[in-house]
XYZ file of C-alpha atoms in Angstrom:
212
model
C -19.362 -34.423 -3.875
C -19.943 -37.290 -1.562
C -23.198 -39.914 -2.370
C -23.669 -42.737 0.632
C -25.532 -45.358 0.280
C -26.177 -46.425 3.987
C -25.877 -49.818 5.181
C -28.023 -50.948 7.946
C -27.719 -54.717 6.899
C -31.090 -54.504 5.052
C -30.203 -55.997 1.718
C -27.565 -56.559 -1.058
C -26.157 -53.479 -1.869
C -23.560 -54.698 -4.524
C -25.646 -54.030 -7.545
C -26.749 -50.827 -6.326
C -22.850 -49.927 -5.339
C -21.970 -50.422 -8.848
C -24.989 -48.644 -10.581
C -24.450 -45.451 -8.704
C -20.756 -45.180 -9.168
C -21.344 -46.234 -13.064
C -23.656 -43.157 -13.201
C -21.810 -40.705 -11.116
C -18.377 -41.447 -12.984
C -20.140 -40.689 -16.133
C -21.946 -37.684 -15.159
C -18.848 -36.456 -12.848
C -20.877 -36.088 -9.609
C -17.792 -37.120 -7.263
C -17.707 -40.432 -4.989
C -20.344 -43.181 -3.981
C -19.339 -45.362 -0.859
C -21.437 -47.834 1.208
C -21.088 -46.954 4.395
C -22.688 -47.911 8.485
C -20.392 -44.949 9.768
C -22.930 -41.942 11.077
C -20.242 -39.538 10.471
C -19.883 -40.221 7.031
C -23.853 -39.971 6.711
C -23.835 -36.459 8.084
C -21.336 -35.329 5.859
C -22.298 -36.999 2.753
C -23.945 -34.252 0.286
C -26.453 -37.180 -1.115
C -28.542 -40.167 0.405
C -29.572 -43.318 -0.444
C -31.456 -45.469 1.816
C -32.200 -49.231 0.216
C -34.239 -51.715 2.057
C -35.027 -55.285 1.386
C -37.255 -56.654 3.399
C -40.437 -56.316 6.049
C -41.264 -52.783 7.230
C -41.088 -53.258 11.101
C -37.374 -55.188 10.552
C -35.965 -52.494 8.530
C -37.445 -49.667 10.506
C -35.670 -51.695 13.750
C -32.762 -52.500 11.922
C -32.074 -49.022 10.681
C -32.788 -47.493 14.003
C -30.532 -49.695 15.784
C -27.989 -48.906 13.121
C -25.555 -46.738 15.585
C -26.324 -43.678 15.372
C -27.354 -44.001 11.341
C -30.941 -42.970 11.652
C -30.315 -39.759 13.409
C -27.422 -38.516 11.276
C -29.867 -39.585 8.186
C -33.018 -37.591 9.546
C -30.407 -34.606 10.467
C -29.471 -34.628 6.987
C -32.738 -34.592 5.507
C -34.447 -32.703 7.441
C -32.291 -29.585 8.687
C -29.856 -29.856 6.158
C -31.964 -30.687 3.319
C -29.676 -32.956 0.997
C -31.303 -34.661 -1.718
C -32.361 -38.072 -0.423
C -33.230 -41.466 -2.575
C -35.282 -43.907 -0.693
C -35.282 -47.661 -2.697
C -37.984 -50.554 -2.403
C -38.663 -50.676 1.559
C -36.013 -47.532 1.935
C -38.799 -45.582 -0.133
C -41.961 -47.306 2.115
C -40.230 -46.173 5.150
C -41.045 -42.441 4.050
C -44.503 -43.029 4.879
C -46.280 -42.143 8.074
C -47.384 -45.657 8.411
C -46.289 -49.143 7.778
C -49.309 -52.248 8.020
C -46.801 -54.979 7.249
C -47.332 -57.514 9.860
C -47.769 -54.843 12.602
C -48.023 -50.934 12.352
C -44.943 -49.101 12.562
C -44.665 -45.493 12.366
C -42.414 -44.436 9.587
C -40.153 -41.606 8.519
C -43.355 -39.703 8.276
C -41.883 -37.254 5.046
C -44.192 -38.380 2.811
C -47.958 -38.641 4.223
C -49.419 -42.173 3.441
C -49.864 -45.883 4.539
C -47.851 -48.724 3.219
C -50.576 -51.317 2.479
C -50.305 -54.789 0.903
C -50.925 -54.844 -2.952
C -54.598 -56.033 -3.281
C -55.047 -56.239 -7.593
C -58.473 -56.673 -9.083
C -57.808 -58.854 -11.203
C -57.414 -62.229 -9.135
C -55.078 -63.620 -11.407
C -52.572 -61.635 -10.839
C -50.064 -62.830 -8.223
C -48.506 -61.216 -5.143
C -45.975 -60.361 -5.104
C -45.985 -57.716 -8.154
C -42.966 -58.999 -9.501
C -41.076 -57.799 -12.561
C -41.371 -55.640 -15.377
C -44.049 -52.683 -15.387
C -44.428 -49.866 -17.799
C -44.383 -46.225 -15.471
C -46.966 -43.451 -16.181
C -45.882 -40.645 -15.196
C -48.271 -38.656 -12.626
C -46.250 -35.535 -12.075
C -43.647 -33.480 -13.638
C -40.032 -33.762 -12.244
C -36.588 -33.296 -12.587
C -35.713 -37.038 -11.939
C -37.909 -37.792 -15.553
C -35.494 -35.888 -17.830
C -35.282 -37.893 -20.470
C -37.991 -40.488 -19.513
C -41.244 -40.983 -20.587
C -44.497 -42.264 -19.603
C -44.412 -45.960 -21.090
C -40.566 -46.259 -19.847
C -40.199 -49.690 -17.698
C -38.705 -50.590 -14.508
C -37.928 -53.437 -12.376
C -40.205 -54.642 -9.435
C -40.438 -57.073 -6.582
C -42.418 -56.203 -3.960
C -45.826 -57.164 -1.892
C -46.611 -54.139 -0.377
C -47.237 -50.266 -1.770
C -47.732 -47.118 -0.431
C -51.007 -45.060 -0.991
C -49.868 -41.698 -0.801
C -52.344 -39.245 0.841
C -51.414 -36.540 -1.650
C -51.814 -37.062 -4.502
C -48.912 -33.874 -5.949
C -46.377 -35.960 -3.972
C -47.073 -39.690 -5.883
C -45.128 -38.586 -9.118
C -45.297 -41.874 -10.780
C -47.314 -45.150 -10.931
C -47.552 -48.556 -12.510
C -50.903 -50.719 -13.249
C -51.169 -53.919 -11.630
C -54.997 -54.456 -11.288
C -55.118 -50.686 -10.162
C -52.999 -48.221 -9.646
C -49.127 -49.048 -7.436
C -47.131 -46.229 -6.445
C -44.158 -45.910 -8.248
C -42.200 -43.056 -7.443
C -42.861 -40.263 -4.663
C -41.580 -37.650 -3.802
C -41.358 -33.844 -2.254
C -39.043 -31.401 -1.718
C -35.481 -32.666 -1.507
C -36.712 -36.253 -0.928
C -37.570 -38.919 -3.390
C -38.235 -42.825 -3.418
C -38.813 -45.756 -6.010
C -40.270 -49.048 -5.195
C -38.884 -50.307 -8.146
C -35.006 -51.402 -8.302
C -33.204 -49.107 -10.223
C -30.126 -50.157 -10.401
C -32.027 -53.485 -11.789
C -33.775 -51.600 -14.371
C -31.269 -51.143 -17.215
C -31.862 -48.211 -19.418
C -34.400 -46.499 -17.161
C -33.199 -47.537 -13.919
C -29.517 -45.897 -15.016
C -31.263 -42.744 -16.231
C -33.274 -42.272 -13.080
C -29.801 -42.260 -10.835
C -28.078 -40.302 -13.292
C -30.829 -37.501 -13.133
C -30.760 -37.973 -8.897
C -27.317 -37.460 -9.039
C -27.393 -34.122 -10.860
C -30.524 -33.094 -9.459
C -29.810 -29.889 -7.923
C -33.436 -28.922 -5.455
């Protein structure tokens, strides 16, 4: 059993690195390696896409990433192995990115990502830090959550999902952010997991295992 976590310079993926092969070590799902190689994408049995960053740059970057985004959408697509998009690696899933310029995305998950705009004036952008998650939908990622369980956020821009079955979780911030999406064998968190202690280690565990 083979996890990548692919590397299209978009981010530092220490933390993550070390968060995934805590998990998968304890749960006995097989290797986790960082890697830019497209072979090693194709072959890998799980995916993890991170992103730090604007939309546009990390769509460019990724595509530009020799050969990466074609082995990835391969994958995903025609192979269906369980995918994990993070932060701007989960916005990317959308049809549509309005960050600085629109950029067609991944298009898996139908939806705009559109910046944060809370009601409450007082609270800044970006969302940054801890939120509570209510859970929208029932999934095998939650075993062992709950709604109430927190997780770790920094980010300026969300994605409103156009159906609603496929936004499983959300977060409050002077309305509702998306949280976690997700359909089929794909999922994506805004939030950092690997930055979100209890949870955030639960959450990769139960990706790891998850068997769509």
């Amino acid at each position: 059993m083979l996890t990548a976590i692919i590397d299209y310079e978009s981010g530092n993926l220490h933390s993550a690195h070390k968060a995934f092969e805590r998990m998968a070590r304890e749960n006995n799902a097989g290797e986790v390696t960082v890697t830019a190689d497209a072979d090693v994408v194709a072959r890998a049995d799980r995916l993890v896409l991170p992103g730090d960053g604007a939309f546009p740059a990390c769509m460019a970057a990724l595509k530009g990433a020799g050969g990466l985004y074609d082995a990835m959408v391969e994958a995903v697509e025609e192979k269906g192995r369980p995918f994990l998009g993070i932060c701007v690696g989960m916005q990317l899933m959308a049809s549509l990115g309005r960050e600085y310029k629109d950029t067609p995305g991944l298009g898996w998950i139908g939806g705009e990502v559109t910046k944060i705009t809370p009601a409450d004036s007082k609270l800044k952008v970006p969302h940054m830090g801890w939120n509570d998650l209510v859970i929208d939908h029932d999934h095998a990622v939650f075993d062992g959550l709950k709604t109430g369980d927190h997780t770790y956020f920094v980010h300026s821009y969300h994605m409103a999902v156009a159906d609603p079955a496929e936004r499983l979780a959300h977060v409050n911030y002077g309305g509702d952010v998306t949280a976690i999406i997700g359909r089929d064998t794909m999922l994506g968190m805004q939030f950092h997991p690997e930055k979100s202690q209890t949870t955030g280690l639960r959450l990769i565990s139960n990706f790891l295992t998850w068997a769509p």
